[in-house]
Amino acid sequence: MKQNVLKTAIQKGKVVFGPFMKTKDPSIVEIAGIAGFNFVIIDMEHGPVNVETAESLIRAAEVANVTPIIRVGENNPTQILRALDIGAQGVEVPYVSTKEDALRVVQAVKFAPKGNRGVCRFVRAAKYSALDRYEYFNIANENAMVIIHIEGIEGVKNLKEILTVKGLDIVFLGPYDLSSSCGFPGQVEHPLVVGKMKESVKLAKKANIAVGTFVDEIEAAKRWIEAGVQYISFS
């Protein structure tokens, strides 16, 4: 199992970029790596991708030296462990709104004693048991990234408490869902939406947790980087 270079980069304060992938074509994932992106988010919430296809997309990411992240469909331990078992180096979990939601994500990502992830060492992530079992459990706990999506007003209101959960790597602010929750669907530049996001960035940075978001345009990426966002999902 490789060291998670994306996690290391985030911990060093670097800014990283990667697109959401709704494609089922491994070539597109390879192209993203060749183009120089740091990560790809294989989308199993909104896209047509199933677990079998996702595994092939992860292989393509590894060939192109781009870190594979999976956005699962819901805060579900089985979906999370299957994503990690096939080799994802992190999971993005949608609609985290409370401290309890965040705890459930961390518990599902981490093996005991840090969590309660279901144990199987005969999976791709463990090289189908070729990797020493104890080494696998330790490395998996160290490498797997926990990325939670704050996408609604409830999550923003509870963010200070959410940020007390140990094991979070990135708080991802979903501008489109947040705009809908604010009553302005699609208006990601609305002052209320931008204000809520900036407030959230400040809280997360104060808690020493990295922040991510989605942008449609390069200029928006520049603005959010200036505001302190490190994990930029572009287009």
PDB file of C-alpha atoms in Angstrom:
ATOM      1  CA  MET A   1       0.000   0.000   0.000  1.00  0.00           C
ATOM      2  CA  LYS A   2       1.424   3.347  -1.102  1.00  0.00           C
ATOM      3  CA  GLN A   3       1.881   6.305   1.189  1.00  0.00           C
ATOM      4  CA  ASN A   4      -0.948   8.778   0.669  1.00  0.00           C
ATOM      5  CA  VAL A   5       0.940  11.646  -0.971  1.00  0.00           C
ATOM      6  CA  LEU A   6      -2.222  13.754  -1.099  1.00  0.00           C
ATOM      7  CA  LYS A   7      -2.652  13.552   2.658  1.00  0.00           C
ATOM      8  CA  THR A   8       1.001  14.480   3.146  1.00  0.00           C
ATOM      9  CA  ALA A   9       0.623  17.476   0.839  1.00  0.00           C
ATOM     10  CA  ILE A  10      -2.442  18.683   2.733  1.00  0.00           C
ATOM     11  CA  GLN A  11      -0.630  18.325   6.062  1.00  0.00           C
ATOM     12  CA  LYS A  12       2.224  20.440   4.667  1.00  0.00           C
ATOM     13  CA  GLY A  13      -0.239  23.198   3.798  1.00  0.00           C
ATOM     14  CA  LYS A  14      -0.091  22.764   0.027  1.00  0.00           C
ATOM     15  CA  VAL A  15      -3.010  23.514  -2.292  1.00  0.00           C
ATOM     16  CA  VAL A  16      -4.197  20.530  -4.347  1.00  0.00           C
ATOM     17  CA  PHE A  17      -6.545  20.216  -7.316  1.00  0.00           C
ATOM     18  CA  GLY A  18      -8.746  17.491  -8.761  1.00  0.00           C
ATOM     19  CA  PRO A  19     -11.969  17.014 -10.725  1.00  0.00           C
ATOM     20  CA  PHE A  20     -15.093  15.065  -9.868  1.00  0.00           C
ATOM     21  CA  MET A  21     -15.285  11.996 -12.105  1.00  0.00           C
ATOM     22  CA  LYS A  22     -18.724  10.833 -13.251  1.00  0.00           C
ATOM     23  CA  THR A  23     -17.232   8.858 -16.126  1.00  0.00           C
ATOM     24  CA  LYS A  24     -16.977   5.084 -16.349  1.00  0.00           C
ATOM     25  CA  ASP A  25     -13.985   5.351 -18.709  1.00  0.00           C
ATOM     26  CA  PRO A  26     -10.572   4.661 -17.072  1.00  0.00           C
ATOM     27  CA  SER A  27      -8.858   6.642 -19.844  1.00  0.00           C
ATOM     28  CA  ILE A  28     -10.383   9.892 -18.565  1.00  0.00           C
ATOM     29  CA  VAL A  29      -8.963   9.210 -15.107  1.00  0.00           C
ATOM     30  CA  GLU A  30      -5.555   8.530 -16.627  1.00  0.00           C
ATOM     31  CA  ILE A  31      -5.761  11.777 -18.597  1.00  0.00           C
ATOM     32  CA  ALA A  32      -6.492  13.699 -15.387  1.00  0.00           C
ATOM     33  CA  GLY A  33      -3.304  12.286 -13.879  1.00  0.00           C
ATOM     34  CA  ILE A  34      -1.243  13.010 -16.979  1.00  0.00           C
ATOM     35  CA  ALA A  35      -2.645  16.558 -17.004  1.00  0.00           C
ATOM     36  CA  GLY A  36      -1.158  17.090 -13.565  1.00  0.00           C
ATOM     37  CA  PHE A  37      -4.117  16.934 -11.193  1.00  0.00           C
ATOM     38  CA  ASN A  38      -3.317  15.799  -7.641  1.00  0.00           C
ATOM     39  CA  PHE A  39      -6.467  13.740  -7.126  1.00  0.00           C
ATOM     40  CA  VAL A  40      -9.662  12.531  -8.774  1.00  0.00           C
ATOM     41  CA  ILE A  41     -12.995  12.129  -6.998  1.00  0.00           C
ATOM     42  CA  ILE A  42     -14.764   9.043  -8.307  1.00  0.00           C
ATOM     43  CA  ASP A  43     -18.408   9.956  -7.863  1.00  0.00           C
ATOM     44  CA  MET A  44     -20.660   7.187  -6.580  1.00  0.00           C
ATOM     45  CA  GLU A  45     -23.323   9.599  -5.320  1.00  0.00           C
ATOM     46  CA  HIS A  46     -24.412  11.378  -8.490  1.00  0.00           C
ATOM     47  CA  GLY A  47     -22.628   9.402 -11.193  1.00  0.00           C
ATOM     48  CA  PRO A  48     -23.378   6.025 -12.840  1.00  0.00           C
ATOM     49  CA  VAL A  49     -20.356   4.310 -11.252  1.00  0.00           C
ATOM     50  CA  ASN A  50     -20.761   1.037  -9.340  1.00  0.00           C
ATOM     51  CA  VAL A  51     -18.168  -0.681  -7.143  1.00  0.00           C
ATOM     52  CA  GLU A  52     -16.798  -2.890  -9.918  1.00  0.00           C
ATOM     53  CA  THR A  53     -16.297   0.096 -12.236  1.00  0.00           C
ATOM     54  CA  ALA A  54     -14.810   2.175  -9.427  1.00  0.00           C
ATOM     55  CA  GLU A  55     -12.143  -0.469  -8.885  1.00  0.00           C
ATOM     56  CA  SER A  56     -11.033  -0.133 -12.526  1.00  0.00           C
ATOM     57  CA  LEU A  57     -10.992   3.651 -12.221  1.00  0.00           C
ATOM     58  CA  ILE A  58      -8.767   3.372  -9.145  1.00  0.00           C
ATOM     59  CA  ARG A  59      -6.327   1.203 -11.096  1.00  0.00           C
ATOM     60  CA  ALA A  60      -6.197   3.879 -13.799  1.00  0.00           C
ATOM     61  CA  ALA A  61      -5.532   6.529 -11.152  1.00  0.00           C
ATOM     62  CA  GLU A  62      -2.640   4.506  -9.764  1.00  0.00           C
ATOM     63  CA  VAL A  63      -1.122   4.073 -13.234  1.00  0.00           C
ATOM     64  CA  ALA A  64      -1.243   7.856 -13.726  1.00  0.00           C
ATOM     65  CA  ASN A  65       0.011   8.663 -10.201  1.00  0.00           C
ATOM     66  CA  VAL A  66      -3.095  10.598  -9.194  1.00  0.00           C
ATOM     67  CA  THR A  67      -4.707   9.941  -5.810  1.00  0.00           C
ATOM     68  CA  PRO A  68      -8.099   8.195  -6.039  1.00  0.00           C
ATOM     69  CA  ILE A  69     -10.828   9.472  -3.716  1.00  0.00           C
ATOM     70  CA  ILE A  70     -14.364   8.070  -3.749  1.00  0.00           C
ATOM     71  CA  ARG A  71     -17.465  10.078  -2.954  1.00  0.00           C
ATOM     72  CA  VAL A  72     -19.866   7.518  -1.527  1.00  0.00           C
ATOM     73  CA  GLY A  73     -23.626   7.831  -1.868  1.00  0.00           C
ATOM     74  CA  GLU A  74     -24.398   8.251   1.811  1.00  0.00           C
ATOM     75  CA  ASN A  75     -22.986   8.061   5.321  1.00  0.00           C
ATOM     76  CA  ASN A  76     -23.127   4.278   5.278  1.00  0.00           C
ATOM     77  CA  PRO A  77     -20.407   2.054   6.830  1.00  0.00           C
ATOM     78  CA  THR A  78     -20.755  -0.629   4.155  1.00  0.00           C
ATOM     79  CA  GLN A  79     -20.382   1.843   1.294  1.00  0.00           C
ATOM     80  CA  ILE A  80     -17.364   3.399   3.008  1.00  0.00           C
ATOM     81  CA  LEU A  81     -15.538   0.142   3.681  1.00  0.00           C
ATOM     82  CA  ARG A  82     -16.177  -1.146   0.146  1.00  0.00           C
ATOM     83  CA  ALA A  83     -14.688   2.049  -1.281  1.00  0.00           C
ATOM     84  CA  LEU A  84     -11.593   1.641   0.873  1.00  0.00           C
ATOM     85  CA  ASP A  85     -11.324  -2.120   0.301  1.00  0.00           C
ATOM     86  CA  ILE A  86     -11.007  -1.615  -3.471  1.00  0.00           C
ATOM     87  CA  GLY A  87      -8.153   0.841  -2.980  1.00  0.00           C
ATOM     88  CA  ALA A  88      -9.553   4.356  -2.577  1.00  0.00           C
ATOM     89  CA  GLN A  89      -7.145   6.457  -0.520  1.00  0.00           C
ATOM     90  CA  GLY A  90      -9.943   8.466   0.994  1.00  0.00           C
ATOM     91  CA  VAL A  91     -13.696   8.875   1.062  1.00  0.00           C
ATOM     92  CA  GLU A  92     -15.888  11.925   0.736  1.00  0.00           C
ATOM     93  CA  VAL A  93     -19.136  11.533   2.636  1.00  0.00           C
ATOM     94  CA  PRO A  94     -22.105  13.755   1.760  1.00  0.00           C
ATOM     95  CA  TYR A  95     -24.480  15.641   4.039  1.00  0.00           C
ATOM     96  CA  VAL A  96     -22.667  15.598   7.354  1.00  0.00           C
ATOM     97  CA  SER A  97     -24.751  17.895   9.536  1.00  0.00           C
ATOM     98  CA  THR A  98     -23.963  16.958  13.147  1.00  0.00           C
ATOM     99  CA  LYS A  99     -21.116  15.835  15.351  1.00  0.00           C
ATOM    100  CA  GLU A 100     -22.721  12.383  15.452  1.00  0.00           C
ATOM    101  CA  ASP A 101     -22.675  12.220  11.643  1.00  0.00           C
ATOM    102  CA  ALA A 102     -18.958  13.044  11.614  1.00  0.00           C
ATOM    103  CA  LEU A 103     -18.179  10.470  14.309  1.00  0.00           C
ATOM    104  CA  ARG A 104     -19.992   7.827  12.254  1.00  0.00           C
ATOM    105  CA  VAL A 105     -17.765   8.599   9.257  1.00  0.00           C
ATOM    106  CA  VAL A 106     -14.517   8.350  11.229  1.00  0.00           C
ATOM    107  CA  GLN A 107     -15.647   5.113  12.882  1.00  0.00           C
ATOM    108  CA  ALA A 108     -16.418   3.601   9.459  1.00  0.00           C
ATOM    109  CA  VAL A 109     -13.064   4.634   7.946  1.00  0.00           C
ATOM    110  CA  LYS A 110     -10.756   3.520  10.754  1.00  0.00           C
ATOM    111  CA  PHE A 111      -9.955   0.027  11.996  1.00  0.00           C
ATOM    112  CA  ALA A 112      -9.957  -0.611  15.749  1.00  0.00           C
ATOM    113  CA  PRO A 113      -8.890   0.863  18.090  1.00  0.00           C
ATOM    114  CA  LYS A 114      -9.529   4.130  16.221  1.00  0.00           C
ATOM    115  CA  GLY A 115     -12.829   2.990  14.729  1.00  0.00           C
ATOM    116  CA  ASN A 116     -14.924  -0.026  13.868  1.00  0.00           C
ATOM    117  CA  ARG A 117     -14.349  -0.559  10.142  1.00  0.00           C
ATOM    118  CA  GLY A 118     -15.243  -4.064   9.063  1.00  0.00           C
ATOM    119  CA  VAL A 119     -12.145  -6.271   8.807  1.00  0.00           C
ATOM    120  CA  CYS A 120     -11.134  -8.237   5.738  1.00  0.00           C
ATOM    121  CA  ARG A 121      -7.525  -8.580   4.622  1.00  0.00           C
ATOM    122  CA  PHE A 122      -8.324 -10.537   1.457  1.00  0.00           C
ATOM    123  CA  VAL A 123      -9.144  -7.394  -0.509  1.00  0.00           C
ATOM    124  CA  ARG A 124      -7.339  -5.347  -3.119  1.00  0.00           C
ATOM    125  CA  ALA A 125      -6.263  -2.672  -0.621  1.00  0.00           C
ATOM    126  CA  ALA A 126      -4.380  -5.370   1.315  1.00  0.00           C
ATOM    127  CA  LYS A 127      -2.922  -6.869  -1.870  1.00  0.00           C
ATOM    128  CA  TYR A 128      -5.342  -9.765  -1.520  1.00  0.00           C
ATOM    129  CA  SER A 129      -3.612 -10.834   1.767  1.00  0.00           C
ATOM    130  CA  ALA A 130      -0.037 -10.528   0.418  1.00  0.00           C
ATOM    131  CA  LEU A 131       0.458  -7.557   2.739  1.00  0.00           C
ATOM    132  CA  ASP A 132       1.173  -8.418   6.358  1.00  0.00           C
ATOM    133  CA  ARG A 133      -2.123  -8.128   8.236  1.00  0.00           C
ATOM    134  CA  TYR A 134      -0.805  -5.919  11.027  1.00  0.00           C
ATOM    135  CA  GLU A 135       1.039  -3.685   8.595  1.00  0.00           C
ATOM    136  CA  TYR A 136      -2.145  -3.355   6.533  1.00  0.00           C
ATOM    137  CA  PHE A 137      -4.334  -2.316   9.455  1.00  0.00           C
ATOM    138  CA  ASN A 138      -1.797   0.251  10.656  1.00  0.00           C
ATOM    139  CA  ILE A 139      -1.105   1.722   7.219  1.00  0.00           C
ATOM    140  CA  ALA A 140      -4.790   1.827   6.335  1.00  0.00           C
ATOM    141  CA  ASN A 141      -5.552   3.787   9.498  1.00  0.00           C
ATOM    142  CA  GLU A 142      -2.702   6.167   8.739  1.00  0.00           C
ATOM    143  CA  ASN A 143      -3.420   6.631   5.023  1.00  0.00           C
ATOM    144  CA  ALA A 144      -7.192   6.696   4.582  1.00  0.00           C
ATOM    145  CA  MET A 145      -8.473  10.259   4.335  1.00  0.00           C
ATOM    146  CA  VAL A 146     -11.694  11.320   6.012  1.00  0.00           C
ATOM    147  CA  ILE A 147     -13.410  14.054   4.009  1.00  0.00           C
ATOM    148  CA  ILE A 148     -16.819  15.210   5.189  1.00  0.00           C
ATOM    149  CA  HIS A 149     -19.223  17.339   3.170  1.00  0.00           C
ATOM    150  CA  ILE A 150     -20.894  20.279   4.868  1.00  0.00           C
ATOM    151  CA  GLU A 151     -23.731  21.018   2.465  1.00  0.00           C
ATOM    152  CA  GLY A 152     -26.563  22.618   4.400  1.00  0.00           C
ATOM    153  CA  ILE A 153     -27.381  25.303   6.928  1.00  0.00           C
ATOM    154  CA  GLU A 154     -27.633  22.702   9.698  1.00  0.00           C
ATOM    155  CA  GLY A 155     -24.070  21.567   9.062  1.00  0.00           C
ATOM    156  CA  VAL A 156     -22.802  25.144   9.051  1.00  0.00           C
ATOM    157  CA  LYS A 157     -24.598  25.871  12.331  1.00  0.00           C
ATOM    158  CA  ASN A 158     -23.088  22.750  13.917  1.00  0.00           C
ATOM    159  CA  LEU A 159     -19.632  23.106  12.383  1.00  0.00           C
ATOM    160  CA  LYS A 160     -17.819  24.239  15.532  1.00  0.00           C
ATOM    161  CA  GLU A 161     -18.973  21.066  17.312  1.00  0.00           C
ATOM    162  CA  ILE A 162     -18.311  18.887  14.249  1.00  0.00           C
ATOM    163  CA  LEU A 163     -14.714  20.120  14.161  1.00  0.00           C
ATOM    164  CA  THR A 164     -14.058  18.647  17.613  1.00  0.00           C
ATOM    165  CA  VAL A 165     -14.236  15.135  16.133  1.00  0.00           C
ATOM    166  CA  LYS A 166     -10.788  13.537  15.960  1.00  0.00           C
ATOM    167  CA  GLY A 167      -9.722  11.978  12.676  1.00  0.00           C
ATOM    168  CA  LEU A 168     -11.106  14.498  10.189  1.00  0.00           C
ATOM    169  CA  ASP A 169      -8.739  15.426   7.357  1.00  0.00           C
ATOM    170  CA  ILE A 170     -10.831  17.788   5.259  1.00  0.00           C
ATOM    171  CA  VAL A 171     -14.098  19.667   5.640  1.00  0.00           C
ATOM    172  CA  PHE A 172     -15.538  20.018   2.145  1.00  0.00           C
ATOM    173  CA  LEU A 173     -17.989  22.879   1.651  1.00  0.00           C
ATOM    174  CA  GLY A 174     -20.524  22.033  -1.047  1.00  0.00           C
ATOM    175  CA  PRO A 175     -21.529  25.389  -2.577  1.00  0.00           C
ATOM    176  CA  TYR A 176     -24.402  24.153  -4.720  1.00  0.00           C
ATOM    177  CA  ASP A 177     -26.222  22.238  -1.999  1.00  0.00           C
ATOM    178  CA  LEU A 178     -25.495  25.038   0.450  1.00  0.00           C
ATOM    179  CA  SER A 179     -26.989  27.580  -1.968  1.00  0.00           C
ATOM    180  CA  SER A 180     -30.124  25.449  -2.144  1.00  0.00           C
ATOM    181  CA  SER A 181     -30.265  25.160   1.643  1.00  0.00           C
ATOM    182  CA  CYS A 182     -29.974  28.953   1.863  1.00  0.00           C
ATOM    183  CA  GLY A 183     -32.933  29.344  -0.477  1.00  0.00           C
ATOM    184  CA  PHE A 184     -30.930  30.409  -3.555  1.00  0.00           C
ATOM    185  CA  PRO A 185     -30.364  27.188  -5.546  1.00  0.00           C
ATOM    186  CA  GLY A 186     -27.452  27.462  -7.942  1.00  0.00           C
ATOM    187  CA  GLN A 187     -26.482  30.962  -6.810  1.00  0.00           C
ATOM    188  CA  VAL A 188     -23.092  29.964  -5.428  1.00  0.00           C
ATOM    189  CA  GLU A 189     -21.866  33.577  -5.515  1.00  0.00           C
ATOM    190  CA  HIS A 190     -24.830  34.865  -3.493  1.00  0.00           C
ATOM    191  CA  PRO A 191     -23.538  36.970  -0.566  1.00  0.00           C
ATOM    192  CA  LEU A 192     -25.296  34.776   1.993  1.00  0.00           C
ATOM    193  CA  VAL A 193     -23.757  31.589   0.562  1.00  0.00           C
ATOM    194  CA  VAL A 194     -20.287  33.119   0.279  1.00  0.00           C
ATOM    195  CA  GLY A 195     -20.590  34.514   3.799  1.00  0.00           C
ATOM    196  CA  LYS A 196     -21.517  31.135   5.280  1.00  0.00           C
ATOM    197  CA  MET A 197     -18.611  29.512   3.450  1.00  0.00           C
ATOM    198  CA  LYS A 198     -16.064  32.102   4.580  1.00  0.00           C
ATOM    199  CA  GLU A 199     -17.285  31.750   8.151  1.00  0.00           C
ATOM    200  CA  SER A 200     -16.850  27.971   7.868  1.00  0.00           C
ATOM    201  CA  VAL A 201     -13.339  28.299   6.424  1.00  0.00           C
ATOM    202  CA  LYS A 202     -12.268  30.440   9.379  1.00  0.00           C
ATOM    203  CA  LEU A 203     -13.675  27.957  11.904  1.00  0.00           C
ATOM    204  CA  ALA A 204     -11.964  24.990  10.242  1.00  0.00           C
ATOM    205  CA  LYS A 205      -8.621  26.751   9.934  1.00  0.00           C
ATOM    206  CA  LYS A 206      -8.820  27.696  13.611  1.00  0.00           C
ATOM    207  CA  ALA A 207      -9.318  23.998  14.387  1.00  0.00           C
ATOM    208  CA  ASN A 208      -6.336  23.075  12.143  1.00  0.00           C
ATOM    209  CA  ILE A 209      -8.503  21.106   9.728  1.00  0.00           C
ATOM    210  CA  ALA A 210      -8.094  21.618   5.994  1.00  0.00           C
ATOM    211  CA  VAL A 211     -10.949  22.927   3.884  1.00  0.00           C
ATOM    212  CA  GLY A 212     -12.111  21.915   0.422  1.00  0.00           C
ATOM    213  CA  THR A 213     -14.703  23.176  -2.019  1.00  0.00           C
ATOM    214  CA  PHE A 214     -15.927  22.904  -5.597  1.00  0.00           C
ATOM    215  CA  VAL A 215     -15.458  25.627  -8.203  1.00  0.00           C
ATOM    216  CA  ASP A 216     -16.627  26.097 -11.790  1.00  0.00           C
ATOM    217  CA  GLU A 217     -14.087  28.720 -12.783  1.00  0.00           C
ATOM    218  CA  ILE A 218     -10.392  29.464 -12.307  1.00  0.00           C
ATOM    219  CA  GLU A 219     -11.117  32.890 -10.809  1.00  0.00           C
ATOM    220  CA  ALA A 220     -13.314  31.291  -8.131  1.00  0.00           C
ATOM    221  CA  ALA A 221     -10.478  28.862  -7.337  1.00  0.00           C
ATOM    222  CA  LYS A 222      -8.086  31.774  -6.845  1.00  0.00           C
ATOM    223  CA  ARG A 223     -10.508  33.551  -4.498  1.00  0.00           C
ATOM    224  CA  TRP A 224     -11.032  30.493  -2.320  1.00  0.00           C
ATOM    225  CA  ILE A 225      -7.319  29.721  -2.188  1.00  0.00           C
ATOM    226  CA  GLU A 226      -6.774  33.265  -0.934  1.00  0.00           C
ATOM    227  CA  ALA A 227      -9.450  32.592   1.700  1.00  0.00           C
ATOM    228  CA  GLY A 228      -7.518  29.538   2.931  1.00  0.00           C
ATOM    229  CA  VAL A 229      -9.017  26.607   0.998  1.00  0.00           C
ATOM    230  CA  GLN A 230      -6.446  23.902   0.142  1.00  0.00           C
ATOM    231  CA  TYR A 231      -8.473  21.147  -1.537  1.00  0.00           C
ATOM    232  CA  ILE A 232      -9.995  22.505  -4.742  1.00  0.00           C
ATOM    233  CA  SER A 233     -12.262  20.367  -6.865  1.00  0.00           C
ATOM    234  CA  PHE A 234     -12.350  22.010 -10.261  1.00  0.00           C
ATOM    235  CA  SER A 235     -15.135  21.244 -12.721  1.00  0.00           C
TER     236      SER A 235
END
